[in-house]
Coordinates of C-alpha atoms in Angstrom, one line a residue:
M1 CA 0.0 0.0 0.0
R2 CA 1.4 3.3 -1.1
I3 CA 0.8 6.4 1.1
L4 CA 1.5 9.9 -0.2
L5 CA 1.8 12.9 2.2
I6 CA 1.5 16.5 0.9
H7 CA 2.6 19.7 2.7
P8 CA 0.4 22.5 1.1
N9 CA 2.0 25.5 -0.6
Y10 CA 1.1 28.3 1.8
H11 CA 3.1 31.5 2.5
S12 CA 2.3 34.5 4.6
G13 CA 5.4 36.5 5.2
G14 CA 5.4 35.6 8.9
A15 CA 7.7 33.0 10.5
E16 CA 9.2 32.0 7.2
I17 CA 11.2 35.2 6.9
A18 CA 13.8 33.4 9.0
G19 CA 14.1 30.5 6.7
N20 CA 12.4 27.3 5.4
W21 CA 11.0 25.2 8.2
P22 CA 11.0 21.3 7.9
P23 CA 7.4 20.0 8.2
A24 CA 7.9 17.9 11.3
W25 CA 4.3 16.4 11.0
A26 CA 5.4 14.4 8.0
A27 CA 8.4 12.9 9.8
Y28 CA 6.4 11.9 12.9
L29 CA 3.5 10.4 10.9
A30 CA 5.9 8.6 8.5
G31 CA 7.8 7.2 11.4
S32 CA 4.6 5.8 13.0
L33 CA 3.4 4.4 9.8
K34 CA 6.7 2.6 9.1
G35 CA 6.7 1.3 12.6
A36 CA 3.3 -0.3 11.8
G37 CA 4.7 -1.9 8.7
Y38 CA 3.7 0.6 6.1
T39 CA 7.0 1.5 4.4
D40 CA 5.9 2.7 0.9
I41 CA 5.6 6.4 1.8
R42 CA 6.1 9.4 -0.5
F43 CA 6.3 13.0 0.6
I44 CA 5.7 16.2 -1.4
D45 CA 6.7 19.5 0.2
A46 CA 4.8 21.9 -2.0
M47 CA 5.5 24.8 0.4
T48 CA 9.3 24.6 0.5
N49 CA 9.4 23.9 -3.3
H50 CA 6.8 26.6 -4.1
L51 CA 4.9 24.2 -6.3
S52 CA 2.1 25.6 -8.4
D53 CA -1.1 23.6 -8.9
E54 CA 0.2 22.4 -12.3
Q55 CA 3.5 21.3 -10.9
L56 CA 1.8 19.5 -8.1
R57 CA -0.5 17.9 -10.6
E58 CA 2.5 16.6 -12.6
L59 CA 4.1 15.1 -9.5
L60 CA 0.9 13.5 -8.4
A61 CA 0.4 12.0 -11.9
A62 CA 3.7 10.2 -11.6
E63 CA 2.6 8.4 -8.4
K64 CA 0.1 5.6 -7.8
P65 CA -1.0 6.2 -4.2
D66 CA -3.7 4.3 -2.3
I67 CA -4.0 6.9 0.3
I68 CA -3.2 10.7 0.0
G69 CA -2.9 12.7 3.2
A70 CA -2.3 16.4 4.0
T71 CA -2.4 18.7 7.0
A72 CA -3.6 22.2 7.5
I73 CA -3.2 25.0 10.0
T74 CA -5.9 27.6 9.7
P75 CA -4.4 29.9 7.1
S76 CA -3.3 26.9 4.9
I77 CA -6.7 25.2 4.9
Y78 CA -7.7 26.3 1.4
K79 CA -4.3 25.3 -0.1
A80 CA -4.7 21.9 1.6
E81 CA -8.2 21.5 0.3
R82 CA -7.1 22.4 -3.2
A83 CA -4.1 20.0 -3.1
L84 CA -6.4 17.1 -2.1
Q85 CA -8.9 18.2 -4.8
I86 CA -6.2 17.9 -7.4
A87 CA -5.1 14.5 -6.0
K88 CA -8.7 13.3 -6.1
E89 CA -9.1 14.4 -9.8
I90 CA -6.0 12.4 -10.8
H91 CA -6.5 9.4 -8.4
P92 CA -10.3 9.1 -7.8
D93 CA -9.9 5.7 -6.2
A94 CA -7.4 6.9 -3.6
I95 CA -8.6 7.7 -0.1
T96 CA -8.0 11.4 0.7
I97 CA -7.3 12.3 4.4
L98 CA -6.9 15.7 6.0
G99 CA -5.4 16.3 9.5
G100 CA -4.3 19.2 11.6
I101 CA -5.7 21.6 14.1
H102 CA -8.0 23.4 11.8
A103 CA -9.7 20.3 10.4
T104 CA -9.9 18.9 13.9
F105 CA -12.2 21.7 15.2
M106 CA -13.7 22.8 11.9
Y107 CA -14.5 19.5 10.3
Q108 CA -18.1 20.7 9.6
Q109 CA -16.8 23.6 7.7
V110 CA -14.1 21.6 5.8
L111 CA -16.3 18.7 4.8
S112 CA -19.0 21.1 3.7
E113 CA -16.7 23.1 1.4
A114 CA -14.4 20.2 0.3
P115 CA -16.6 17.1 -0.3
W116 CA -13.6 15.4 -2.1
I117 CA -12.0 14.9 1.2
D118 CA -13.0 11.4 2.3
V119 CA -12.1 11.6 6.0
I120 CA -10.6 13.9 8.6
V121 CA -8.3 12.8 11.4
R122 CA -9.3 14.8 14.5
G123 CA -6.5 15.3 17.1
E124 CA -3.0 13.8 17.3
G125 CA -2.5 11.8 14.1
E126 CA 0.0 9.0 14.9
E127 CA -2.3 6.3 16.4
I128 CA -5.5 7.3 14.7
L129 CA -3.9 7.3 11.3
I130 CA -2.4 3.8 11.8
E131 CA -5.8 2.4 12.8
L132 CA -7.4 4.1 9.8
V133 CA -4.8 2.8 7.4
Q134 CA -5.2 -0.7 8.7
L135 CA -8.9 -0.5 8.2
I136 CA -8.4 0.6 4.6
D137 CA -5.7 -2.0 4.0
A138 CA -8.1 -4.7 5.2
G139 CA -10.8 -3.6 2.7
A140 CA -13.1 -2.4 5.5
W141 CA -13.4 1.2 4.3
P142 CA -16.0 2.7 4.3
A143 CA -18.1 0.0 5.9
D144 CA -16.4 -0.1 9.3
R145 CA -15.3 3.6 9.5
H146 CA -17.6 4.2 12.5
S147 CA -15.4 1.9 14.5
V148 CA -12.4 4.2 14.4
K149 CA -12.3 6.9 17.0
G150 CA -11.1 10.4 16.1
L151 CA -12.6 10.6 12.6
A152 CA -15.0 12.9 10.8
F153 CA -16.6 12.1 7.4
S154 CA -19.7 12.6 5.2
E155 CA -22.1 9.8 4.6
T156 CA -25.2 9.5 2.5
D157 CA -28.2 7.4 3.0
A158 CA -31.9 7.5 2.1
D159 CA -32.3 10.6 4.4
G160 CA -29.6 12.6 2.6
T161 CA -26.0 13.5 3.3
R162 CA -24.8 14.3 6.8
I163 CA -21.5 14.9 8.5
V164 CA -20.5 12.4 11.1
A165 CA -17.8 12.6 13.9
T166 CA -16.8 9.5 15.7
A167 CA -15.9 9.7 19.4
A168 CA -12.7 11.5 20.3
A169 CA -9.7 9.3 20.4
A170 CA -7.4 9.3 23.4
T171 CA -4.2 11.3 23.2
V172 CA -0.9 9.5 22.6
K173 CA 0.2 8.4 26.1
D174 CA 3.6 6.9 25.2
L175 CA 5.4 9.7 23.3
D176 CA 8.7 7.8 23.7
A177 CA 7.3 5.1 21.4
I178 CA 7.1 7.5 18.5
S179 CA 10.1 7.4 16.3
P180 CA 10.1 10.0 13.5
D181 CA 11.4 9.3 10.1
W182 CA 13.4 12.5 9.4
G183 CA 14.8 10.9 6.3
I184 CA 11.6 11.6 4.4
L185 CA 12.5 15.3 4.3
E186 CA 14.7 17.2 1.7
W187 CA 17.2 18.5 4.3
E188 CA 19.3 20.6 2.0
K189 CA 16.3 22.9 1.6
Y190 CA 15.7 23.7 5.3
K191 CA 17.9 26.6 6.1
Y192 CA 17.8 29.0 9.0
I193 CA 18.9 32.4 7.6
P194 CA 20.3 34.0 10.8
L195 CA 22.9 31.2 11.1
N196 CA 23.0 30.0 7.5
C197 CA 22.6 26.4 8.6
R198 CA 20.1 23.5 8.6
V199 CA 17.2 23.8 11.1
A200 CA 14.9 21.2 12.7
I201 CA 11.9 21.3 15.0
P202 CA 11.9 18.3 17.3
N203 CA 9.2 17.7 19.8
M204 CA 9.9 17.3 23.6
A205 CA 6.4 17.6 25.1
R206 CA 2.8 18.0 24.0
G207 CA 0.1 19.9 25.6
C208 CA -0.1 23.0 27.8
P209 CA -1.8 23.4 31.1
F210 CA -2.4 27.1 30.5
T211 CA -5.6 28.5 29.0
C212 CA -4.7 31.7 27.2
S213 CA -8.0 32.9 25.7
F214 CA -6.5 33.6 22.2
C215 CA -4.8 30.2 21.9
S216 CA -6.1 26.8 20.7
Q217 CA -3.1 24.6 21.6
W218 CA -4.4 23.6 25.1
K219 CA -7.6 22.5 23.5
F220 CA -5.9 20.5 20.7
W221 CA -3.3 18.6 22.7
R222 CA -5.4 18.4 25.8
D223 CA -3.4 16.7 28.6
Y224 CA 0.3 17.7 29.1
R225 CA 2.8 14.9 28.4
V226 CA 6.6 15.1 28.3
R227 CA 9.1 12.7 26.7
D228 CA 12.2 11.2 28.3
P229 CA 14.9 13.9 27.9
V230 CA 17.4 11.2 26.9
K231 CA 15.2 10.1 24.0
V232 CA 14.8 13.7 22.8
V233 CA 18.6 14.2 22.8
D234 CA 19.0 10.9 20.9
E235 CA 16.7 12.4 18.3
I236 CA 18.7 15.6 18.2
Q237 CA 22.0 13.7 17.9
T238 CA 20.6 11.9 14.9
L239 CA 19.5 15.1 13.3
Y240 CA 23.0 16.5 13.8
E241 CA 25.0 13.4 12.7
R242 CA 22.8 12.2 9.9
Y243 CA 21.3 15.4 8.5
D244 CA 23.8 18.1 9.5
V245 CA 21.3 20.1 11.5
R246 CA 23.1 22.8 13.5
F247 CA 20.1 24.8 14.9
F248 CA 16.9 23.5 16.3
I249 CA 13.8 24.9 18.0
L250 CA 11.7 22.8 20.4
A251 CA 8.2 22.7 19.0
D252 CA 6.7 22.7 22.4
E253 CA 4.3 25.4 23.6
E254 CA 6.4 25.7 26.7
P255 CA 9.2 23.2 27.2
T256 CA 10.2 24.6 30.5
I257 CA 7.0 23.7 32.3
N258 CA 8.6 20.5 33.7
R259 CA 11.7 22.1 35.1
K260 CA 13.2 18.8 36.3
K261 CA 13.1 17.2 32.8
F262 CA 14.2 20.4 31.1
I263 CA 17.3 20.5 33.2
Q264 CA 17.9 16.8 32.5
F265 CA 17.6 17.7 28.8
C266 CA 20.2 20.5 29.1
E267 CA 22.5 18.3 31.1
E268 CA 22.3 15.5 28.5
L269 CA 23.2 17.9 25.7
I270 CA 26.2 19.0 27.7
A271 CA 27.3 15.4 28.6
R272 CA 27.3 14.4 24.9
G273 CA 29.1 17.6 23.8
L274 CA 26.2 18.6 21.6
N275 CA 26.1 22.0 23.2
E276 CA 29.4 22.7 21.4
K277 CA 27.9 21.7 18.0
L278 CA 24.4 23.0 18.0
T279 CA 22.5 26.0 19.2
W280 CA 18.8 26.1 19.8
G281 CA 15.7 28.2 20.7
I282 CA 12.5 27.8 22.6
N283 CA 9.2 29.6 23.3
T284 CA 8.3 30.0 26.9
R285 CA 6.5 32.0 29.5
V286 CA 7.7 34.9 31.6
T287 CA 6.8 33.1 34.8
D288 CA 9.1 30.2 34.0
I289 CA 12.1 32.5 33.4
L290 CA 11.5 34.2 36.8
R291 CA 11.2 30.8 38.4
D292 CA 14.4 29.5 36.8
A293 CA 16.7 32.5 37.2
E294 CA 19.4 30.5 38.9
F295 CA 19.4 27.9 36.1
L296 CA 19.6 30.3 33.1
P297 CA 23.5 30.0 32.9
L298 CA 23.0 26.2 32.7
Y299 CA 20.5 26.7 29.9
R300 CA 22.9 28.9 28.0
R301 CA 25.8 26.5 28.5
A302 CA 23.6 23.8 27.0
G303 CA 23.4 25.8 23.8
L304 CA 20.2 27.7 24.3
L305 CA 20.6 30.9 22.3
H306 CA 17.2 32.3 21.6
V307 CA 14.1 32.6 23.9
S308 CA 10.9 33.9 22.5
L309 CA 8.8 35.2 25.5
G310 CA 5.1 35.4 25.4
T311 CA 5.0 38.9 26.9
E312 CA 2.0 39.5 24.6
A313 CA 0.9 42.9 25.9
A314 CA 2.2 46.1 27.3
A315 CA -1.0 46.9 29.2
Q316 CA -2.0 44.9 32.2
M317 CA -5.6 45.0 31.0
K318 CA -4.7 43.0 27.9
L319 CA -2.7 40.5 29.9
D320 CA -5.7 39.9 32.1
R321 CA -7.9 39.5 29.0
F322 CA -5.6 37.0 27.5
N323 CA -5.5 35.0 30.8
K324 CA -1.7 35.4 30.8
E325 CA -1.4 35.3 34.6
T326 CA 1.6 37.7 34.4
K327 CA 2.3 41.3 35.3
V328 CA 3.9 44.0 33.0
S329 CA 6.7 44.3 35.5
D330 CA 7.4 40.6 35.3
N331 CA 8.1 41.0 31.6
K332 CA 10.9 43.5 32.1
R333 CA 12.6 41.5 34.8
A334 CA 12.5 38.2 32.7
I335 CA 14.1 40.0 29.7
Q336 CA 16.8 41.4 31.9
L337 CA 17.6 38.0 33.4
L338 CA 17.9 36.4 29.9
R339 CA 20.1 39.1 28.6
E340 CA 22.4 38.8 31.7
A341 CA 22.7 35.1 30.9
G342 CA 23.8 35.8 27.4
I343 CA 20.6 34.6 25.8
V344 CA 19.0 36.4 22.9
V345 CA 15.5 37.4 24.0
E346 CA 12.5 38.2 21.8
A347 CA 9.4 40.0 23.1
Q348 CA 6.0 39.2 21.6
F349 CA 3.2 41.7 21.4
I350 CA -0.3 40.9 20.3
V351 CA -2.0 43.9 18.7
G352 CA -5.1 44.6 16.6
L353 CA -8.0 43.9 18.9
E354 CA -11.2 45.9 18.5
N355 CA -10.1 48.4 21.2
E356 CA -6.6 49.1 19.7
T357 CA -5.7 52.8 19.4
A358 CA -2.7 54.8 18.2
E359 CA -1.9 55.4 21.8
T360 CA -1.9 51.7 22.8
L361 CA 0.3 50.8 19.8
E362 CA 2.7 53.6 20.8
E363 CA 2.7 52.2 24.3
T364 CA 4.0 48.8 23.1
Y365 CA 6.8 50.5 21.3
R366 CA 7.8 52.6 24.4
M367 CA 7.6 49.4 26.5
A368 CA 9.9 47.6 24.1
L369 CA 12.4 50.4 24.5
D370 CA 12.1 50.2 28.2
W371 CA 12.3 46.4 28.5
K372 CA 15.3 46.3 26.1
P373 CA 14.6 42.9 24.4
D374 CA 17.1 42.0 21.6
L375 CA 14.2 41.4 19.2
A376 CA 10.5 42.4 19.2
N377 CA 7.6 41.1 17.2
W378 CA 4.2 42.7 16.8
S379 CA 1.6 40.1 15.8
M380 CA -1.9 40.9 14.6
Y381 CA -4.5 39.3 16.8
T382 CA -5.9 36.3 15.0
P383 CA -9.3 35.1 16.2
W384 CA -9.0 31.3 15.9
P385 CA -12.6 30.2 15.4
F386 CA -12.2 27.5 18.1
T387 CA -11.1 29.8 21.0
Q388 CA -12.8 31.5 23.9
L389 CA -11.8 35.0 22.7
F390 CA -13.4 34.3 19.3
Q391 CA -16.7 33.7 21.0
E392 CA -16.4 36.8 23.0
L393 CA -15.6 38.9 19.9
S394 CA -17.8 37.1 17.4
S395 CA -20.2 40.0 16.8
K396 CA -17.2 42.1 15.8
I397 CA -15.5 39.7 13.4
E398 CA -16.2 40.5 9.8
V399 CA -13.6 38.4 8.0
F400 CA -14.0 34.7 7.5
D401 CA -11.3 34.3 4.8
Y402 CA -9.2 31.9 6.9
E403 CA -6.2 32.2 4.5
K404 CA -5.6 35.6 6.1
Y405 CA -5.7 34.3 9.6
N406 CA -1.9 34.4 9.7
F407 CA -0.7 36.8 12.5
V408 CA 0.3 39.4 9.8
T409 CA -3.1 40.4 8.4
P410 CA -5.4 42.6 10.6
I411 CA -8.5 40.5 10.8
M412 CA -10.1 42.7 13.4
R413 CA -11.0 46.3 12.6
P414 CA -10.3 48.5 15.6
E415 CA -13.0 51.0 16.4
A416 CA -10.5 53.9 16.5
M417 CA -8.8 53.3 13.1
D418 CA -9.0 51.3 9.9
R419 CA -6.9 48.3 9.1
A420 CA -4.5 50.1 6.8
E421 CA -3.7 52.6 9.6
L422 CA -3.2 49.7 12.0
L423 CA -0.7 48.1 9.6
D424 CA 1.1 51.4 9.1
R425 CA 1.5 52.0 12.8
V426 CA 2.7 48.5 13.4
M427 CA 5.3 48.9 10.6
N428 CA 6.3 52.2 12.2
N429 CA 7.1 50.3 15.4
Y430 CA 9.2 47.8 13.5
R431 CA 11.1 50.6 11.6
R432 CA 11.9 52.5 14.7
F433 CA 12.8 49.5 16.8
Y434 CA 15.1 47.8 14.3
M435 CA 16.7 51.0 13.1
R436 CA 17.8 51.7 16.7
K437 CA 19.1 48.1 17.0
A438 CA 20.9 48.2 13.7
L439 CA 22.7 51.5 14.6
F440 CA 23.2 51.4 18.3
S441 CA 22.9 47.8 19.5
Y442 CA 23.7 44.8 17.3
P443 CA 27.1 46.0 16.0
W444 CA 28.2 46.7 19.6
S445 CA 26.9 43.5 21.2
G446 CA 30.3 42.2 22.0
T447 CA 31.9 39.4 20.0
G448 CA 31.2 35.8 19.4
Q449 CA 28.0 33.8 18.9
R450 CA 25.5 36.2 20.3
R451 CA 26.6 39.1 18.2
R452 CA 26.8 37.0 15.0
Y453 CA 23.3 35.7 15.7
L454 CA 21.8 39.2 16.2
L455 CA 23.4 40.4 13.0
G456 CA 22.1 37.3 11.2
C457 CA 18.6 38.1 12.5
L458 CA 18.9 41.6 11.2
K459 CA 20.0 40.2 7.8
A460 CA 16.9 38.0 7.7
F461 CA 14.7 40.9 8.6
L462 CA 16.2 43.2 5.9
K463 CA 16.1 40.5 3.3
S464 CA 12.4 39.9 3.8
G465 CA 11.8 43.6 3.8
F466 CA 13.7 44.2 0.6
E467 CA 11.9 41.3 -1.1
R468 CA 8.5 42.7 0.2
K469 CA 7.8 39.4 1.8
F470 CA 7.7 40.6 5.4
Y471 CA 4.1 40.9 6.6
D472 CA 3.0 40.2 3.0
L473 CA 3.7 43.9 2.3
G474 CA 4.2 43.3 -1.4
K475 CA 0.9 41.6 -1.8
V476 CA -1.1 44.2 0.0
G477 CA 0.6 47.1 -1.6
Y478 CA 2.1 48.8 1.4
W479 CA 5.2 50.9 0.7
G480 CA 5.2 53.2 3.7
P481 CA 2.9 55.8 5.2
Q482 CA 2.2 57.4 1.9
S483 CA 0.6 54.2 0.6
K484 CA -2.0 53.8 3.4
K485 CA -4.9 54.7 1.2
K486 CA -4.0 52.1 -1.5
V487 CA -3.5 49.1 0.8
D488 CA -5.7 46.2 -0.2
F489 CA -5.8 43.0 2.0
H490 CA -7.7 41.1 -0.7
F491 CA -10.2 39.5 1.7
D492 CA -12.4 37.0 0.0
E493 CA -15.8 38.3 1.2
N494 CA -17.5 35.2 -0.2
R495 CA -16.0 33.1 2.5
R496 CA -18.6 32.5 5.2
P497 CA -18.9 29.9 7.9
A498 CA -20.8 26.8 6.9
A499 CA -24.3 26.6 8.5
A500 CA -23.3 23.3 10.3
Q501 CA -20.2 25.0 11.7
M502 CA -22.1 27.9 13.0
A503 CA -24.3 25.5 15.0
D504 CA -21.3 23.9 16.6
W505 CA -19.5 27.0 17.7
K506 CA -21.6 28.0 20.7
A507 CA -21.6 24.4 22.0
S508 CA -17.8 24.2 21.6
A509 CA -17.3 27.5 23.4
D510 CA -19.5 26.5 26.3
S511 CA -17.7 23.1 26.6
A512 CA -14.3 24.8 26.6
R513 CA -15.3 27.2 29.3
K514 CA -16.6 24.5 31.5
S515 CA -13.5 22.3 31.0
R516 CA -11.0 25.1 31.5
P517 CA -9.0 24.7 34.8
K518 CA -8.9 27.5 37.3
P519 CA -5.9 29.8 36.8
Q520 CA -4.7 29.3 40.4
A521 CA -4.6 25.5 40.0
V522 CA -2.8 25.8 36.7
T523 CA -0.2 28.1 38.0
M524 CA 0.7 25.8 40.9
T525 CA 0.8 22.7 38.6
A526 CA 3.0 24.3 36.0
C527 CA 5.3 26.5 38.1
G528 CA 5.1 25.6 41.7
S529 CA 7.1 22.4 41.7
S530 CA 10.6 21.5 40.4
E531 CA 9.6 17.8 40.6
H532 CA 7.3 17.8 38.8
R533 CA 2.6 18.1 20.1
L534 CA 2.2 15.3 15.5
D535 CA 0.2 17.4 13.3
E536 CA 1.3 20.8 12.4
H537 CA 0.8 23.5 15.1
E538 CA -1.1 26.7 14.6
P539 CA 1.4 29.4 13.7
H540 CA 2.6 31.3 16.6
S541 CA 3.5 34.9 16.7
H542 CA 7.1 34.0 17.0
T543 CA 9.3 35.0 14.2
H544 CA 11.5 32.0 14.5
H545 CA 8.8 29.4 14.7

């Protein structure tokens, strides 16, 4: 049985300005499939290779797959649907499968607008996909499809066509049993621009005990699980020795939650000498940095070079609204601690809610100057349709063109300004911040690795700006303040939520609110004790991820 996996060709001018990212989902699924005896696997990375529909059609025509699978984050959903449509046209007898976070929560929408998709895998894909493939291999598709948990599909009978979702499957409990097949990827094409080297995104833990109102990760991965640090380092050593990876980013939402295991991970890297051969980055919370102040020199010695902090907002009101459980003063202190440890620190700001004003945007810039992070990133609030904050703001959301839900396009329209002015003011923050860094900071940041890295980040930033790829500026027609009146975000106004999906949203929001842990309990579980994700993630606001 031949299985073909496709990574859809989607670009947004966000995280990819730092390089080409290897699609880890394909490696993790391929490894699980091969472990179950399905070794005839092909992979097409349409994104990295910038494949047009016609080029994809040619590659598909040369294959003879029995199963064709793709994944989709929210902004790539239409590209994924189109890729599977082309696949179905060429191979009508093949079973088409879609996975990923968007399809998991929006299966009603997806199956309504893309009837050529035979089945959706809802949740973590490794175990569900194997069970589904075994069913197909045994000739029991579609007769026995109701027996597999974690699926959604359309079925037709005398009463018409309806969309069916089977019971949710359990999360993968034994993460150490998953052995990714990194050899399926085209490694020479995955380059990290700041360091001009190959980059990987291995996975140490899945899940997040926190419940930020704008995020969907805690809903998708559900319970928090962490791998054996030795197994993770085994994987990283393989990436280095076999594929010449020199920089990696842990895919985790917050790898420092379990401090004991994170310290073991760092110590294992040092014991094997990998800290002298690779550098790496993470995303984490301010509270973890404050908690781990005494361990930051160890983290740096283990090769940790870049930390992206979820500072999110300059105003305490926004932090409270996002359920961040942090204070503005904590952000400044965490950044100071990281810089003192020699770690490059990136501050994240979420902007563009309905109450955004010129004054609040200026406040984020002033706060960035005061906090003194090495890097700053202003991300447009993106109202994932399966989050609490989406439900709270639903009456104010006008755009349902999910291809623009990418952290760089202003989906919300602030009451005090139009979207073009919002974009212009965000770009003004970027111009001023990085001009100061380029002239007065990066060239004088000492010598060695940290300085080279910062200059490399500046190179990536300038390269994307010159090519008009940053923030999709070329596509929307933004050339500076003088072009504000000509900016066009090209929203597809014909895109509307499917009727079936609309009916599900309220129930989903109510269920999420009831299941959400209390913030106090979450804080103690995640941060109070030192003893104590693979389909593609939703895109973060982090420039390096």
